[in-house]
């Protein structure tokens, strides 16, 4: 009987918290059950044990939401720099197991672009992760943030758009009635998806990809629902006066998606049909989601070995130059 070779696995939406940064967040930011918090703060012990147990070779580490993004233009840059420097030390201690995405001070776009460049060229990071609205207020497609995308394009690294808790006005208008009985509605059950899908949609509408035709974007959670909706969005926006005759084409050219926290056969097959296997990257969303269920799901998927290998690590090697 042929022995199946263990696949090489790179997981790219895997979070940690930096103690010094988390101590500076406002009250209520980054709450969560103690077991999750312990794992977020643990860089070496439980983390590597759990990677080994599940068969995950590399985690591309990113700071959990809200990372450095709710600080103002003056405070953010130094905090992001120090946080990225400490992450670089972790990656240096285990270079075969860890890599990193930079935290950016988005409230100061020029400093964010400079920090992205420093993180990629000096620290060896693979791109950056952005968490929801800048300073809790502004969508990242606005032209004031384009210096970040210009630099990402020059450096040829992707920007990963990750959820954070949505704007309070959205929660108030759409979700308030179910906050107490179903608190997940503001986050992974719905609020995260609506917010991050909106970021992705707005990026396309903003025209940033016309200005920066080599810009690459990553969305987690199987594309935040957008692959399923692509035909309808495209159909509506390409009507006369719709303003975007090629939404689907732009999305398919610039976006990659990951499996983080969405181990659904149906969602994956839909995404493969819309984007192709070259645009889908393996992720867990550790420690919010456990490694083993994600690995078990991948192992049993009825797709070709070639496509599976692309998703496990082949696409990450190409997109992140690993
Ligand atoms: Mn995540």
Short mmCIF file of C-alpha atoms and ligand atoms in Angstrom, two decimals:
data_model
loop_
_atom_site.label_atom_id
_atom_site.label_comp_id
_atom_site.label_asym_id
_atom_site.label_seq_id
_atom_site.Cartn_x
_atom_site.Cartn_y
_atom_site.Cartn_z
CA UNK A 1 0.00 0.00 0.00
CA UNK A 2 1.33 3.41 -0.94
CA UNK A 3 2.15 5.59 2.03
CA UNK A 4 0.70 9.06 1.67
CA UNK A 5 3.31 11.76 2.12
CA UNK A 6 2.36 14.36 4.68
CA UNK A 7 1.60 17.61 2.88
CA UNK A 8 3.64 20.71 3.64
CA UNK A 9 1.20 23.10 5.30
CA UNK A 10 1.42 26.88 5.62
CA UNK A 11 -1.42 28.53 7.56
CA UNK A 12 -1.65 32.26 6.96
CA UNK A 13 -4.31 33.78 9.23
CA UNK A 14 -2.91 32.78 12.59
CA UNK A 15 -3.05 35.30 15.39
CA UNK A 16 -1.11 36.30 18.47
CA UNK A 17 -1.26 39.22 20.85
CA UNK A 18 1.67 41.36 21.87
CA UNK A 19 1.45 41.99 25.64
CA UNK A 20 2.82 45.52 25.47
CA UNK A 21 0.46 46.56 22.68
CA UNK A 22 -2.62 44.89 24.19
CA UNK A 23 -1.98 46.78 27.46
CA UNK A 24 -2.54 50.03 25.56
CA UNK A 25 -5.96 49.15 24.09
CA UNK A 26 -9.07 50.88 25.39
CA UNK A 27 -11.42 49.08 27.81
CA UNK A 28 -13.41 46.29 26.18
CA UNK A 29 -11.04 45.93 23.22
CA UNK A 30 -9.94 42.42 22.44
CA UNK A 31 -12.02 40.70 25.11
CA UNK A 32 -12.43 36.94 24.93
CA UNK A 33 -12.37 33.75 26.99
CA UNK A 34 -9.21 33.20 29.08
CA UNK A 35 -8.17 30.08 27.17
CA UNK A 36 -8.09 32.02 23.91
CA UNK A 37 -6.22 34.91 25.53
CA UNK A 38 -3.61 32.53 26.95
CA UNK A 39 -3.04 31.03 23.51
CA UNK A 40 -2.84 34.46 21.88
CA UNK A 41 -0.08 35.48 24.28
CA UNK A 42 1.78 32.16 23.98
CA UNK A 43 4.30 32.23 21.16
CA UNK A 44 6.29 29.05 21.58
CA UNK A 45 4.93 26.36 23.92
CA UNK A 46 1.30 25.48 23.31
CA UNK A 47 1.39 27.07 19.86
CA UNK A 48 4.15 24.90 18.44
CA UNK A 49 2.85 21.77 20.20
CA UNK A 50 -0.56 22.31 18.63
CA UNK A 51 0.97 22.96 15.21
CA UNK A 52 2.95 19.72 15.47
CA UNK A 53 -0.03 17.70 16.68
CA UNK A 54 -2.15 18.84 13.71
CA UNK A 55 0.62 18.77 11.07
CA UNK A 56 0.91 22.51 10.42
CA UNK A 57 4.46 23.37 9.36
CA UNK A 58 4.35 27.17 9.29
CA UNK A 59 2.15 29.87 10.77
CA UNK A 60 2.29 33.30 9.17
CA UNK A 61 1.63 35.27 12.34
CA UNK A 62 -0.51 38.37 12.50
CA UNK A 63 -1.57 40.47 15.44
CA UNK A 64 -5.22 39.93 16.39
CA UNK A 65 -7.78 42.72 15.97
CA UNK A 66 -7.74 45.62 16.55
CA UNK A 67 -3.95 45.47 16.39
CA UNK A 68 -2.49 48.99 16.00
CA UNK A 69 -5.45 50.40 14.14
CA UNK A 70 -7.46 52.21 16.77
CA UNK A 71 -4.60 54.53 17.69
CA UNK A 72 -4.39 58.05 16.32
CA UNK A 73 -1.94 59.35 13.72
CA UNK A 74 0.56 60.48 16.37
CA UNK A 75 0.51 57.43 18.66
CA UNK A 76 0.19 54.65 16.07
CA UNK A 77 3.51 54.71 14.21
CA UNK A 78 5.85 54.09 17.17
CA UNK A 79 3.53 51.39 18.57
CA UNK A 80 3.40 49.58 15.22
CA UNK A 81 7.15 49.74 14.83
CA UNK A 82 7.83 48.31 18.30
CA UNK A 83 5.17 45.61 17.85
CA UNK A 84 6.59 44.54 14.49
CA UNK A 85 10.12 44.48 15.91
CA UNK A 86 9.01 42.11 18.67
CA UNK A 87 7.23 39.85 16.16
CA UNK A 88 10.41 39.77 14.07
CA UNK A 89 12.27 38.41 17.12
CA UNK A 90 9.72 35.59 17.43
CA UNK A 91 10.10 34.74 13.73
CA UNK A 92 13.88 34.85 14.06
CA UNK A 93 13.78 32.39 16.97
CA UNK A 94 11.87 29.83 14.83
CA UNK A 95 12.54 30.71 11.21
CA UNK A 96 11.23 27.41 9.85
CA UNK A 97 7.96 27.64 11.81
CA UNK A 98 6.98 31.30 11.80
CA UNK A 99 6.71 34.18 9.41
CA UNK A 100 4.87 37.48 9.81
CA UNK A 101 2.41 40.05 8.56
CA UNK A 102 3.09 43.62 9.68
CA UNK A 103 0.80 45.67 11.89
CA UNK A 104 0.25 49.11 10.37
CA UNK A 105 -0.64 52.49 11.90
CA UNK A 106 -3.32 53.19 9.28
CA UNK A 107 -4.44 56.48 10.87
CA UNK A 108 -1.15 57.84 9.55
CA UNK A 109 -1.05 56.50 5.96
CA UNK A 110 2.42 57.84 5.11
CA UNK A 111 3.89 56.28 8.26
CA UNK A 112 1.93 53.08 7.54
CA UNK A 113 3.46 52.88 4.05
CA UNK A 114 6.94 53.46 5.47
CA UNK A 115 6.39 50.85 8.17
CA UNK A 116 5.19 48.34 5.57
CA UNK A 117 8.38 48.89 3.61
CA UNK A 118 10.55 48.59 6.71
CA UNK A 119 8.74 45.42 7.83
CA UNK A 120 9.15 43.77 4.42
CA UNK A 121 12.69 44.86 3.56
CA UNK A 122 14.27 44.87 7.04
CA UNK A 123 12.21 42.33 9.02
CA UNK A 124 11.39 39.90 6.21
CA UNK A 125 7.60 40.12 6.67
CA UNK A 126 5.30 38.88 3.91
CA UNK A 127 2.84 41.79 3.72
CA UNK A 128 0.50 43.42 6.21
CA UNK A 129 -2.81 42.73 7.89
CA UNK A 130 -5.44 45.44 8.30
CA UNK A 131 -8.27 45.09 10.83
CA UNK A 132 -11.46 46.91 9.99
CA UNK A 133 -12.03 50.64 9.98
CA UNK A 134 -9.03 52.88 10.45
CA UNK A 135 -9.15 54.56 13.87
CA UNK A 136 -12.49 52.75 14.20
CA UNK A 137 -14.02 55.23 11.75
CA UNK A 138 -12.84 55.21 8.15
CA UNK A 139 -13.05 52.67 5.36
CA UNK A 140 -9.64 51.82 3.92
CA UNK A 141 -10.57 52.41 0.28
CA UNK A 142 -10.59 56.20 0.75
CA UNK A 143 -7.87 57.91 -1.31
CA UNK A 144 -6.03 59.11 1.81
CA UNK A 145 -4.99 55.45 2.39
CA UNK A 146 -3.75 54.83 -1.14
CA UNK A 147 -0.10 55.54 -0.23
CA UNK A 148 -0.24 52.19 1.62
CA UNK A 149 -1.38 50.42 -1.57
CA UNK A 150 1.14 52.22 -3.72
CA UNK A 151 3.91 50.93 -1.45
CA UNK A 152 2.45 47.40 -1.31
CA UNK A 153 2.41 47.37 -5.11
CA UNK A 154 6.04 48.55 -5.28
CA UNK A 155 7.11 45.94 -2.74
CA UNK A 156 4.97 43.25 -4.42
CA UNK A 157 3.37 42.13 -1.15
CA UNK A 158 -0.33 41.55 -0.39
CA UNK A 159 -2.51 43.39 2.12
CA UNK A 160 -4.76 41.09 4.14
CA UNK A 161 -8.11 42.66 5.06
CA UNK A 162 -9.22 41.09 8.33
CA UNK A 163 -12.43 41.79 10.28
CA UNK A 164 -12.78 43.85 13.42
CA UNK A 165 -15.91 44.80 15.38
CA UNK A 166 -18.07 46.90 13.02
CA UNK A 167 -18.94 50.57 13.45
CA UNK A 168 -21.32 51.18 16.42
CA UNK A 169 -23.88 52.85 14.12
CA UNK A 170 -24.16 49.63 12.09
CA UNK A 171 -24.58 47.52 15.21
CA UNK A 172 -27.22 49.93 16.53
CA UNK A 173 -29.21 50.02 13.28
CA UNK A 174 -29.00 46.37 12.23
CA UNK A 175 -28.08 44.08 15.10
CA UNK A 176 -29.10 45.65 18.41
CA UNK A 177 -32.18 43.47 19.04
CA UNK A 178 -30.09 40.28 19.12
CA UNK A 179 -26.97 41.51 20.94
CA UNK A 180 -27.88 40.03 24.32
CA UNK A 181 -29.32 36.72 23.18
CA UNK A 182 -26.82 36.09 20.35
CA UNK A 183 -23.61 38.12 20.99
CA UNK A 184 -21.81 36.41 18.10
CA UNK A 185 -23.98 38.41 15.71
CA UNK A 186 -21.60 41.39 15.96
CA UNK A 187 -18.55 39.26 15.20
CA UNK A 188 -17.91 35.95 13.45
CA UNK A 189 -21.57 35.04 12.97
CA UNK A 190 -22.39 38.13 10.89
CA UNK A 191 -20.93 41.56 11.74
CA UNK A 192 -17.35 40.66 10.74
CA UNK A 193 -18.56 39.31 7.40
CA UNK A 194 -20.65 42.34 6.49
CA UNK A 195 -17.89 44.74 7.45
CA UNK A 196 -15.06 42.97 5.66
CA UNK A 197 -17.06 42.11 2.55
CA UNK A 198 -17.96 45.81 2.39
CA UNK A 199 -14.27 46.73 2.62
CA UNK A 200 -13.54 44.39 -0.29
CA UNK A 201 -16.43 45.67 -2.39
CA UNK A 202 -15.51 49.31 -1.73
CA UNK A 203 -11.89 48.68 -2.70
CA UNK A 204 -13.03 47.55 -6.15
CA UNK A 205 -15.43 50.49 -6.55
CA UNK A 206 -12.77 53.00 -5.42
CA UNK A 207 -10.69 52.50 -8.55
CA UNK A 208 -7.55 51.71 -6.54
CA UNK A 209 -6.84 48.73 -8.80
CA UNK A 210 -6.84 50.98 -11.89
CA UNK A 211 -4.24 53.19 -10.24
CA UNK A 212 -2.28 50.22 -8.84
CA UNK A 213 -2.78 47.36 -11.29
CA UNK A 214 -0.38 45.04 -9.46
CA UNK A 215 -1.98 45.48 -6.02
CA UNK A 216 -2.87 42.16 -4.34
CA UNK A 217 -5.45 41.72 -1.61
CA UNK A 218 -6.31 38.76 0.64
CA UNK A 219 -9.67 38.16 2.32
CA UNK A 220 -10.16 35.46 4.95
CA UNK A 221 -13.16 33.30 5.81
CA UNK A 222 -13.57 32.02 2.26
CA UNK A 223 -13.70 35.51 0.82
CA UNK A 224 -16.24 36.86 3.34
CA UNK A 225 -19.10 35.57 1.17
CA UNK A 226 -18.08 37.53 -1.92
CA UNK A 227 -17.34 34.51 -4.19
CA UNK A 228 -20.94 33.34 -3.68
CA UNK A 229 -22.27 36.82 -4.49
CA UNK A 230 -19.91 37.70 -7.33
CA UNK A 231 -22.28 37.04 -10.20
CA UNK A 232 -25.08 39.11 -8.72
CA UNK A 233 -22.86 42.03 -7.70
CA UNK A 234 -21.33 42.04 -11.17
CA UNK A 235 -24.74 41.83 -12.82
CA UNK A 236 -26.14 44.76 -10.83
CA UNK A 237 -23.11 47.02 -11.19
CA UNK A 238 -22.73 46.40 -14.92
CA UNK A 239 -26.24 47.61 -15.77
CA UNK A 240 -26.32 50.95 -17.64
CA UNK A 241 -25.31 53.58 -15.10
CA UNK A 242 -24.17 50.89 -12.64
CA UNK A 243 -20.68 52.34 -12.53
CA UNK A 244 -18.59 49.16 -12.60
CA UNK A 245 -18.85 47.04 -15.76
CA UNK A 246 -16.13 44.60 -14.68
CA UNK A 247 -16.45 44.00 -10.94
CA UNK A 248 -16.07 40.23 -11.26
CA UNK A 249 -13.03 40.55 -13.48
CA UNK A 250 -11.29 42.95 -11.05
CA UNK A 251 -12.10 40.75 -8.06
CA UNK A 252 -10.78 37.63 -9.75
CA UNK A 253 -7.60 39.37 -10.80
CA UNK A 254 -6.62 41.03 -7.50
CA UNK A 255 -8.10 39.00 -4.66
CA UNK A 256 -7.00 35.78 -3.03
CA UNK A 257 -9.03 34.20 -0.24
CA UNK A 258 -8.31 31.87 2.66
CA UNK A 259 -10.11 29.04 4.43
CA UNK A 260 -9.79 30.68 7.86
CA UNK A 261 -12.65 29.67 10.14
CA UNK A 262 -14.81 28.44 7.26
CA UNK A 263 -14.34 24.72 6.70
CA UNK A 264 -17.31 24.29 4.39
CA UNK A 265 -17.18 22.00 1.34
CA UNK A 266 -19.93 24.01 -0.33
CA UNK A 267 -18.21 27.36 0.24
CA UNK A 268 -14.89 25.99 -0.99
CA UNK A 269 -16.36 24.47 -4.15
CA UNK A 270 -18.19 27.70 -4.96
CA UNK A 271 -14.94 29.65 -4.39
CA UNK A 272 -12.97 27.25 -6.58
CA UNK A 273 -15.54 27.64 -9.35
CA UNK A 274 -15.41 31.45 -9.17
CA UNK A 275 -11.71 32.06 -8.46
CA UNK A 276 -9.87 28.83 -9.26
CA UNK A 277 -7.69 26.77 -6.92
CA UNK A 278 -4.74 29.13 -7.44
CA UNK A 279 -6.49 31.87 -5.42
CA UNK A 280 -7.31 29.89 -2.28
CA UNK A 281 -4.88 29.60 0.64
CA UNK A 282 -5.09 27.44 3.73
CA UNK A 283 -5.69 29.11 7.09
CA UNK A 284 -7.12 28.14 10.45
CA UNK A 285 -7.74 31.46 12.31
CA UNK A 286 -5.85 30.08 15.32
CA UNK A 287 -6.51 30.26 18.23
CA UNK A 288 -10.11 31.38 17.67
CA UNK A 289 -10.51 28.17 15.67
CA UNK A 290 -8.68 24.93 16.45
CA UNK A 291 -6.10 23.46 14.10
CA UNK A 292 -7.28 19.86 13.97
CA UNK A 293 -10.79 20.37 12.54
CA UNK A 294 -9.30 22.44 9.72
CA UNK A 295 -6.68 19.82 8.93
CA UNK A 296 -9.26 16.99 9.09
CA UNK A 297 -11.53 18.90 6.74
CA UNK A 298 -8.75 19.44 4.22
CA UNK A 299 -7.63 15.80 4.39
CA UNK A 300 -11.11 14.53 3.50
CA UNK A 301 -11.96 17.03 0.76
CA UNK A 302 -12.91 15.42 -2.53
CA UNK A 303 -10.69 17.61 -4.72
CA UNK A 304 -7.58 16.69 -6.69
CA UNK A 305 -4.25 16.22 -4.90
CA UNK A 306 -2.83 18.93 -7.13
CA UNK A 307 -5.44 21.48 -6.04
CA UNK A 308 -5.10 20.42 -2.43
CA UNK A 309 -1.35 20.98 -2.50
CA UNK A 310 -1.86 24.45 -3.94
CA UNK A 311 -4.22 25.30 -1.09
CA UNK A 312 -2.05 23.69 1.64
CA UNK A 313 1.05 25.69 0.72
CA UNK A 314 1.75 26.07 -3.01
CA UNK A 315 -0.23 29.29 -3.36
CA UNK A 316 1.26 30.75 -0.17
CA UNK A 317 4.77 30.01 -1.42
CA UNK A 318 4.01 31.94 -4.59
CA UNK A 319 1.95 34.85 -3.21
CA UNK A 320 4.08 35.39 -0.09
CA UNK A 321 7.39 34.34 -1.70
CA UNK A 322 8.13 31.71 0.93
MN1 LIG B 1 -8.77 36.00 12.20
#
